[in-house]
Amino acid sequence: MNDPNGFCIFNNDIHLFYQHNPYSSYDTGIAHWGHAISKDYFHWQHQPIAMYPDQWYDATGVFSGSALIENKTMYLFFTGNVKYPGQTPDHINRQALATSTNGVTVTKYANNPIINGSISMPDLRDPKVWKHKGTYYMVLGNSLNGTYGRALLYSSNDKISWDYVSVLAKSNGTLGYMYECPDFFEVDGKYVLQFSPQGMVPSGDKYHNLYQTGYIIGDFDYSTHTFTPTSEFVELDHGHDFYATQTTLDKLGRRIAIAWFDMWEQKYPEASDGFTGIMTIPRELRILNNKLVQIPIREISRIKGEQVSAIKEKYTLRNKAGEVNVLADGRKDFQLYIASDNVKVTISYDAANGKVTLDRGGTDGVRRTDWRPSGQLKWRIFVDASSIELFCGEGEVTFSSRFFPNGAVVIYQNGAAVLKVRDIVRTMPRPT
Ligand code: FRU
């Protein structure tokens, strides 16, 4: 799997589609839309493949897109990709529509594409659609001449016929040559443009993954369709594996984000187990001090598990899965270790410089960012069989990194923190 797609609530179920190659775990192949349903954001049930690359306009990929729920119908907007080997450009993206009334069977609209592609703009993809006061809006990721990433806004009165409206944002060169998977939403009275730029250059502790995901906060004027930034571009997560985030608004009014917990061109050992790629824990987004904070979806606290309080020494996770809560003196250096026979992940706090580092060892093992606790050092960490998600403080800084422990997973510290661990019982069998 790669990108999350069509994340939505439909008939009280949580639906997540995703970019999926059913034929190989080694090769990204030709994208289909995979599909899973959950009641609690944690236990998911696999569904039949929702869309196959079976039309002229999506013959080499049913690429990413989003869902809009209206009239008891799921409207799925996606990009059809077609490759033209040996030609220039060698691919064209077109936007298409599909619907589902039962939440499982998906029918592509007969007169697709709804936004045609063009040779002069082959990279225009990943529609995120919403409705505002009777008008539908779509934000698309784009590359201007292969050089400048852009987020373009389109609008429609009927979801079928779309007009180009404005450039929501454009790279000045430092933000890459292509924006993938844009999302645009309102939270806590501000607008957030979230996207995954390709082609950013590392700078200090920043932008060390192959591609990045981040956001710009600003104000949006629907009468002029202008987005006025009030923040810089900020990376959403500081770990190794986090891309193509998509959000949805749930019935409680929460803006919830989920990301592909992997990165292009990584070669992870799970491929030999028959799968590649996982999703992050869904996170509620809020704005605090003009920054997005990410709060692990609160439903996760209700997941079956045993709470083990105040670990003094080493603790071995029972199922290789658990939640670790750290409370430490915010003025002192601190290290937490998550280790197995073959790997050791060190998460450390450098009090003098106000930095958090996650080091998973090996080549390119270190990720680091500025962070200072206000008061006590508070970390919340979710460990699963091949992943670590660290939430610092109120979620103002997160790290999502994959790791591949062979044996049991042990947690221990170098410091005097109060460590609490909750074993999490995994009840969902692995797909076969
Ligand atoms: C992002 C992306 C999207 C595209 C999809 C193809 O990871 O490249 O831009 O729609 O993946 O699988």
Coordinates of C-alpha atoms and ligand atoms in Angstrom, one line a residue:
M1 CA 0.0 0.0 0.0
N2 CA 0.9 3.6 -0.3
D3 CA -1.2 6.8 0.1
P4 CA -4.4 6.8 2.2
N5 CA -7.4 7.7 -0.1
G6 CA -11.1 8.5 0.3
F7 CA -10.8 8.7 4.1
C8 CA -14.5 9.3 5.3
I9 CA -17.3 8.4 7.6
F10 CA -20.2 6.8 5.8
N11 CA -23.2 5.2 7.5
N12 CA -21.4 5.4 10.9
D13 CA -18.4 3.4 9.6
I14 CA -15.0 4.7 9.1
H15 CA -13.8 4.0 5.5
L16 CA -10.2 4.1 4.4
F17 CA -9.2 3.4 0.8
Y18 CA -5.6 3.3 -0.2
Q19 CA -3.2 3.0 -3.1
H20 CA -2.7 -0.7 -3.5
N21 CA -0.9 -3.2 -5.7
P22 CA -2.4 -6.6 -5.1
Y23 CA 0.2 -8.4 -7.2
S24 CA 3.5 -7.7 -5.4
S25 CA 5.0 -6.5 -2.2
Y26 CA 8.3 -5.6 -3.9
D27 CA 7.0 -3.4 -6.6
T28 CA 4.6 -0.5 -6.4
G29 CA 3.1 -1.7 -9.7
I30 CA -0.1 -0.3 -11.1
A31 CA -2.2 1.3 -8.4
H32 CA -5.7 0.0 -7.4
W33 CA -7.8 1.3 -4.6
G34 CA -7.7 -1.1 -1.7
H35 CA -10.3 -0.6 1.0
A36 CA -10.8 -1.2 4.7
I37 CA -13.6 -0.4 7.2
S38 CA -13.4 0.3 10.9
K39 CA -15.7 1.2 13.7
D40 CA -13.0 2.6 16.0
Y41 CA -10.1 3.8 13.9
F42 CA -8.0 0.9 15.2
H43 CA -9.5 -2.5 14.2
W44 CA -9.9 -2.6 10.4
Q45 CA -11.7 -5.1 8.2
H46 CA -10.4 -5.7 4.7
Q47 CA -12.9 -5.1 1.9
P48 CA -12.8 -6.2 -1.7
I49 CA -10.6 -4.0 -4.0
A50 CA -12.8 -0.9 -4.7
M51 CA -11.3 0.2 -8.0
Y52 CA -9.2 -1.5 -10.7
P53 CA -7.2 0.2 -13.5
D54 CA -9.7 -0.9 -16.1
Q55 CA -10.5 2.3 -18.1
W56 CA -8.6 4.1 -20.8
Y57 CA -8.0 7.1 -18.5
D58 CA -6.7 5.1 -15.5
A59 CA -5.0 2.2 -17.4
T60 CA -1.7 2.5 -15.5
G61 CA -3.0 3.6 -12.1
V62 CA -6.1 4.5 -10.2
F63 CA -4.2 7.2 -8.4
S64 CA -4.9 9.0 -5.2
G65 CA -8.0 10.9 -4.3
S66 CA -10.7 11.7 -1.7
A67 CA -14.3 11.1 -0.7
L68 CA -17.3 13.5 -0.4
I69 CA -20.5 12.2 1.3
E70 CA -23.8 13.6 0.1
N71 CA -27.3 12.2 -0.7
K72 CA -26.4 8.9 1.1
T73 CA -23.7 8.4 -1.6
M74 CA -20.0 8.2 -1.4
Y75 CA -18.5 10.4 -4.2
L76 CA -14.9 9.3 -4.8
F77 CA -12.7 11.7 -6.8
F78 CA -9.4 10.2 -8.1
T79 CA -6.7 10.6 -10.6
G80 CA -6.4 8.4 -13.6
N81 CA -2.8 7.9 -14.6
V82 CA -1.8 6.8 -18.1
K83 CA 1.8 6.2 -19.1
Y84 CA 3.0 6.9 -22.6
P85 CA 6.4 5.2 -22.7
G86 CA 9.0 6.9 -24.9
Q87 CA 6.9 10.1 -25.4
T88 CA 7.2 13.5 -23.8
P89 CA 5.6 13.8 -21.4
D90 CA 5.6 10.1 -20.7
H91 CA 2.4 10.2 -18.6
I92 CA -0.8 12.3 -18.2
N93 CA -3.0 12.7 -15.1
R94 CA -6.8 13.1 -15.5
Q95 CA -9.4 13.5 -12.8
A96 CA -12.3 11.1 -12.5
L97 CA -15.3 10.4 -10.4
A98 CA -16.8 7.2 -9.0
T99 CA -19.7 6.6 -6.6
S100 CA -20.9 4.0 -4.1
T101 CA -24.2 3.8 -2.4
N102 CA -23.5 0.7 -0.2
G103 CA -20.0 1.7 0.7
V104 CA -18.4 -1.4 -0.8
T105 CA -19.3 -1.6 -4.5
V106 CA -17.8 1.4 -6.5
T107 CA -19.0 2.4 -9.9
K108 CA -16.9 4.7 -12.1
Y109 CA -18.8 7.6 -13.7
A110 CA -19.5 6.8 -17.4
N111 CA -18.4 10.2 -18.8
N112 CA -15.0 10.4 -17.0
P113 CA -12.7 12.2 -17.0
I114 CA -14.3 15.1 -15.3
I115 CA -11.1 17.2 -15.7
N116 CA -9.1 16.3 -18.7
G117 CA -5.4 16.1 -18.8
S118 CA -3.1 18.0 -21.0
I119 CA 0.3 17.6 -22.5
S120 CA 1.4 21.0 -21.1
M121 CA 0.4 20.0 -17.6
P122 CA 0.9 16.2 -17.2
D123 CA 1.3 16.4 -13.4
L124 CA -2.0 17.4 -11.9
R125 CA -3.3 14.9 -9.4
D126 CA -4.7 13.7 -6.0
P127 CA -8.0 15.6 -5.8
K128 CA -9.3 16.6 -2.4
V129 CA -12.9 17.7 -2.6
W130 CA -15.1 19.6 -0.1
K131 CA -18.3 21.6 -0.2
H132 CA -18.7 25.1 1.0
K133 CA -22.1 27.0 0.8
G134 CA -23.4 25.1 -2.1
T135 CA -20.2 25.1 -4.2
Y136 CA -17.8 22.2 -4.5
Y137 CA -14.1 22.8 -4.3
M138 CA -11.2 20.7 -5.3
V139 CA -7.5 21.2 -4.6
L140 CA -5.1 19.4 -6.8
G141 CA -1.3 18.9 -6.6
N142 CA 0.6 20.2 -9.6
S143 CA 4.0 20.8 -11.0
L144 CA 4.5 23.9 -13.1
N145 CA 6.9 22.9 -16.0
G146 CA 8.4 20.2 -13.8
T147 CA 10.0 22.9 -11.8
Y148 CA 7.7 24.5 -9.2
G149 CA 5.2 22.6 -7.0
R150 CA 1.7 24.2 -6.8
A151 CA -1.7 23.6 -5.2
L152 CA -4.5 24.5 -7.6
L153 CA -8.0 25.3 -6.7
Y154 CA -11.0 24.2 -8.9
S155 CA -14.7 24.7 -8.3
S156 CA -18.0 23.1 -9.5
N157 CA -21.7 23.4 -9.0
D158 CA -22.5 19.8 -9.8
K159 CA -19.3 17.7 -9.0
I160 CA -19.0 16.9 -12.7
S161 CA -18.1 20.1 -14.5
W162 CA -15.1 21.8 -13.0
D163 CA -13.5 25.2 -13.5
Y164 CA -10.0 26.3 -12.6
V165 CA -10.2 29.0 -9.9
S166 CA -6.8 30.0 -8.5
V167 CA -3.3 29.0 -7.3
L168 CA -3.6 28.4 -3.6
A169 CA 0.1 28.1 -3.2
K170 CA 3.3 27.9 -5.3
S171 CA 6.8 26.8 -4.5
N172 CA 9.4 29.6 -4.9
G173 CA 11.9 26.9 -5.7
T174 CA 12.7 26.0 -2.1
L175 CA 9.5 24.0 -1.6
G176 CA 10.2 21.6 -4.4
Y177 CA 9.2 20.8 -8.0
M178 CA 5.9 19.0 -7.3
Y179 CA 3.2 19.0 -4.7
E180 CA 1.5 15.7 -4.1
C181 CA -1.6 14.9 -2.1
P182 CA -2.8 18.4 -1.1
D183 CA -5.5 18.8 1.5
F184 CA -7.1 22.1 2.5
F185 CA -9.3 22.5 5.5
E186 CA -10.4 24.7 8.3
V187 CA -9.4 24.0 11.9
D188 CA -9.7 26.2 15.0
G189 CA -10.6 29.3 12.8
K190 CA -7.6 29.0 10.4
Y191 CA -7.1 27.4 7.1
V192 CA -4.4 24.7 6.6
L193 CA -2.9 23.7 3.3
Q194 CA -1.3 20.4 3.8
F195 CA 0.8 18.8 1.1
S196 CA 3.7 16.5 0.2
P197 CA 6.3 18.4 -1.7
Q198 CA 8.9 16.5 -3.8
G199 CA 12.3 17.9 -4.4
M200 CA 13.1 19.8 -1.2
V201 CA 16.7 20.0 -0.2
P202 CA 17.8 19.0 3.3
S203 CA 18.6 22.0 5.5
G204 CA 20.0 21.5 9.0
D205 CA 17.8 19.0 10.8
K206 CA 15.0 19.5 8.3
Y207 CA 13.8 17.6 5.1
H208 CA 15.9 14.5 5.4
N209 CA 13.4 12.1 3.9
L210 CA 13.2 11.4 0.2
Y211 CA 10.0 13.5 0.1
Q212 CA 8.4 15.6 2.8
T213 CA 4.9 16.2 4.2
G214 CA 4.0 19.5 5.8
Y215 CA 1.6 22.4 6.0
I216 CA 1.2 26.1 5.8
I217 CA -1.4 27.9 8.1
G218 CA -3.2 30.9 6.7
D219 CA -6.4 32.7 6.0
F220 CA -8.7 32.0 3.1
D221 CA -11.1 34.3 1.4
Y222 CA -13.8 32.5 -0.5
S223 CA -14.8 35.6 -2.4
T224 CA -11.3 36.1 -4.0
H225 CA -10.1 32.5 -3.5
T226 CA -6.9 33.7 -2.1
F227 CA -5.0 31.9 0.6
T228 CA -2.8 34.2 2.7
P229 CA -0.2 32.3 4.7
T230 CA 0.4 33.3 8.3
S231 CA 3.1 30.6 8.8
E232 CA 6.1 29.1 7.0
F233 CA 6.0 25.6 5.6
V234 CA 6.3 23.3 8.6
E235 CA 7.1 19.5 8.5
L236 CA 4.2 17.6 9.9
D237 CA 6.3 14.8 11.3
H238 CA 10.0 14.4 11.9
G239 CA 10.4 10.6 11.6
H240 CA 11.6 8.6 8.6
D241 CA 8.3 7.3 7.3
F242 CA 5.4 9.7 6.9
Y243 CA 3.9 10.7 3.6
A244 CA 0.8 11.7 1.7
T245 CA -1.4 12.6 4.7
Q246 CA -5.1 12.9 4.2
T247 CA -7.7 14.2 6.6
T248 CA -11.4 13.9 7.2
L249 CA -14.0 15.6 9.4
D250 CA -15.8 13.2 11.7
K251 CA -19.3 13.5 13.2
L252 CA -17.8 15.0 16.4
G253 CA -16.2 17.8 14.3
R254 CA -12.8 16.5 14.7
R255 CA -10.3 17.0 11.9
I256 CA -8.5 13.6 11.7
A257 CA -5.4 12.9 9.7
I258 CA -3.9 9.6 8.6
A259 CA -0.6 9.1 6.7
W260 CA 1.2 6.5 4.8
F261 CA 3.7 5.1 7.3
D262 CA 6.4 4.4 4.9
M263 CA 8.5 6.3 2.3
W264 CA 9.1 5.9 -1.4
E265 CA 12.1 3.9 -2.4
Q266 CA 12.7 2.3 1.0
K267 CA 13.4 -1.4 1.0
Y268 CA 12.0 -2.8 4.2
P269 CA 12.2 -6.5 5.2
E270 CA 8.4 -6.8 5.5
A271 CA 8.2 -7.2 1.7
S272 CA 9.4 -10.8 2.1
D273 CA 6.4 -11.4 4.5
G274 CA 4.1 -10.5 1.6
F275 CA 3.2 -6.9 2.3
T276 CA 4.7 -3.4 2.2
G277 CA 3.5 -0.2 3.8
I278 CA 1.2 0.5 6.8
M279 CA -0.8 3.5 8.0
T280 CA -0.1 5.7 11.0
I281 CA -2.5 5.9 13.9
P282 CA -5.1 8.4 13.0
R283 CA -4.5 11.8 14.7
E284 CA -6.8 14.6 15.6
L285 CA -5.4 17.9 14.4
R286 CA -5.7 21.1 16.4
I287 CA -4.0 24.5 16.2
L288 CA -1.9 25.7 19.1
N289 CA 0.3 28.8 18.9
N290 CA 0.0 28.9 15.1
K291 CA 1.2 25.3 14.8
L292 CA -0.6 22.1 14.1
V293 CA -0.6 19.7 17.0
Q294 CA -1.4 16.0 16.5
I295 CA -3.3 14.1 19.2
P296 CA -3.5 10.3 18.8
I297 CA -7.1 9.5 18.2
R298 CA -8.7 9.1 21.6
E299 CA -10.4 5.9 20.7
I300 CA -7.0 4.2 21.0
S301 CA -7.1 4.5 24.8
R302 CA -10.1 2.1 24.8
I303 CA -8.2 -0.6 22.9
K304 CA -7.8 -3.8 24.9
G305 CA -4.6 -3.9 26.8
E306 CA -3.0 -4.2 30.2
Q307 CA -1.7 -1.1 32.0
V308 CA 1.7 -1.7 33.8
S309 CA 2.5 1.2 36.0
A310 CA 5.8 2.8 36.9
I311 CA 8.3 0.6 35.2
K312 CA 11.7 1.0 37.0
E313 CA 13.8 -1.4 35.0
K314 CA 13.4 -3.0 31.6
Y315 CA 10.0 -3.9 30.4
T316 CA 9.3 -6.5 27.7
L317 CA 6.2 -5.8 25.6
R318 CA 4.0 -8.8 25.6
N319 CA 2.8 -8.6 22.0
K320 CA 5.5 -6.3 20.5
A321 CA 2.8 -3.6 20.8
G322 CA 2.1 -1.1 23.4
E323 CA 1.8 2.5 24.6
V324 CA 4.7 4.0 26.6
N325 CA 4.1 7.1 28.6
V326 CA 7.1 9.1 29.8
L327 CA 7.1 11.8 32.4
A328 CA 10.6 13.3 33.2
D329 CA 12.3 16.4 34.4
G330 CA 12.2 18.8 31.5
R331 CA 15.5 20.4 32.5
K332 CA 17.6 17.3 32.2
D333 CA 18.9 15.1 29.3
F334 CA 17.0 11.9 28.9
Q335 CA 17.2 8.7 26.9
L336 CA 14.6 6.1 26.2
Y337 CA 15.5 2.8 24.4
I338 CA 13.2 0.6 22.4
A339 CA 15.3 -2.5 21.5
S340 CA 15.3 -6.0 20.3
D341 CA 18.0 -8.6 19.5
N342 CA 18.7 -7.0 16.1
V343 CA 17.8 -3.3 16.5
K344 CA 17.9 -0.5 19.0
V345 CA 16.0 2.7 18.7
T346 CA 17.2 5.6 21.0
I347 CA 14.9 8.5 21.6
S348 CA 16.7 11.3 23.4
Y349 CA 16.2 14.7 24.7
D350 CA 19.0 17.3 24.8
A351 CA 18.0 19.8 27.4
A352 CA 20.8 22.3 26.7
N353 CA 19.9 22.7 23.0
G354 CA 16.2 21.9 23.2
K355 CA 16.2 19.0 20.7
V356 CA 14.6 15.6 20.4
T357 CA 16.4 12.9 18.4
L358 CA 15.2 9.5 17.2
D359 CA 18.0 7.2 16.2
R360 CA 17.1 3.9 14.7
G361 CA 20.7 3.0 13.9
G362 CA 22.0 1.9 10.5
T363 CA 22.5 4.2 7.6
D364 CA 20.6 7.5 7.9
G365 CA 19.3 6.4 11.3
V366 CA 19.0 9.9 12.9
R367 CA 16.1 12.3 12.8
R368 CA 16.1 15.4 15.0
T369 CA 14.1 18.5 15.6
D370 CA 13.8 21.4 18.0
W371 CA 11.4 20.8 20.9
R372 CA 11.3 22.0 24.5
P373 CA 8.7 20.8 26.9
S374 CA 6.7 23.5 28.7
G375 CA 7.3 22.2 32.2
Q376 CA 7.8 18.4 32.5
L377 CA 9.0 16.3 29.6
K378 CA 5.9 14.4 28.4
W379 CA 6.2 11.8 25.7
R380 CA 3.6 9.4 24.4
I381 CA 4.9 6.6 22.3
F382 CA 3.1 3.9 20.4
V383 CA 5.1 0.8 19.5
D384 CA 3.9 -1.8 17.1
A385 CA 5.5 -4.8 15.5
S386 CA 7.4 -2.6 13.0
S387 CA 6.7 0.9 14.0
I388 CA 7.3 3.7 16.5
E389 CA 5.1 6.8 16.8
L390 CA 6.3 9.4 19.3
F391 CA 4.1 12.3 20.3
C392 CA 6.0 15.0 22.2
G393 CA 4.1 17.3 24.7
E394 CA 0.7 18.1 23.4
G395 CA 1.6 16.6 20.0
E396 CA 3.4 19.7 18.8
V397 CA 6.2 17.4 17.6
T398 CA 5.8 13.9 16.3
F399 CA 8.2 11.3 14.9
S400 CA 7.0 8.3 12.9
S401 CA 9.6 5.7 12.1
R402 CA 9.6 2.1 11.1
F403 CA 11.9 -0.4 12.8
F404 CA 12.1 -4.2 12.3
P405 CA 12.7 -6.1 15.6
N406 CA 13.1 -9.8 15.1
G407 CA 12.6 -10.8 18.7
A408 CA 10.9 -9.5 21.8
V409 CA 10.8 -5.7 22.2
V410 CA 12.3 -4.2 25.4
I411 CA 11.8 -0.7 26.8
Y412 CA 14.2 0.9 29.2
Q413 CA 15.6 4.3 30.1
N414 CA 18.7 6.2 31.0
G415 CA 17.3 8.8 33.5
A416 CA 14.8 9.1 36.2
A417 CA 11.5 9.3 34.3
V418 CA 8.3 7.8 35.4
L419 CA 7.6 5.2 32.7
K420 CA 4.2 3.7 32.3
V421 CA 3.6 1.0 29.7
R422 CA 0.3 -0.4 28.4
D423 CA 0.5 -3.6 26.5
I424 CA -1.8 -3.5 23.5
V425 CA -3.5 -6.7 22.5
R426 CA -3.7 -7.0 18.8
T427 CA -7.0 -8.7 17.9
M428 CA -6.9 -8.4 14.1
P429 CA -5.3 -11.3 12.3
R430 CA -2.8 -10.4 9.7
P431 CA -4.2 -10.6 6.2
T432 CA -3.3 -13.7 4.4
Ligands
FRU1 C1 2.0 10.0 -3.7 C2 1.7 9.5 -5.1 C3 0.5 10.3 -5.6 C4 -0.1 9.4 -6.6 C5 0.1 8.1 -6.0 C6 0.4 6.9 -6.9 O1 2.7 9.0 -2.9 O2 2.8 9.6 -5.9 O3 0.8 11.6 -6.1 O4 -1.5 9.7 -6.8 O5 1.2 8.2 -5.1 O6 0.4 5.7 -6.3

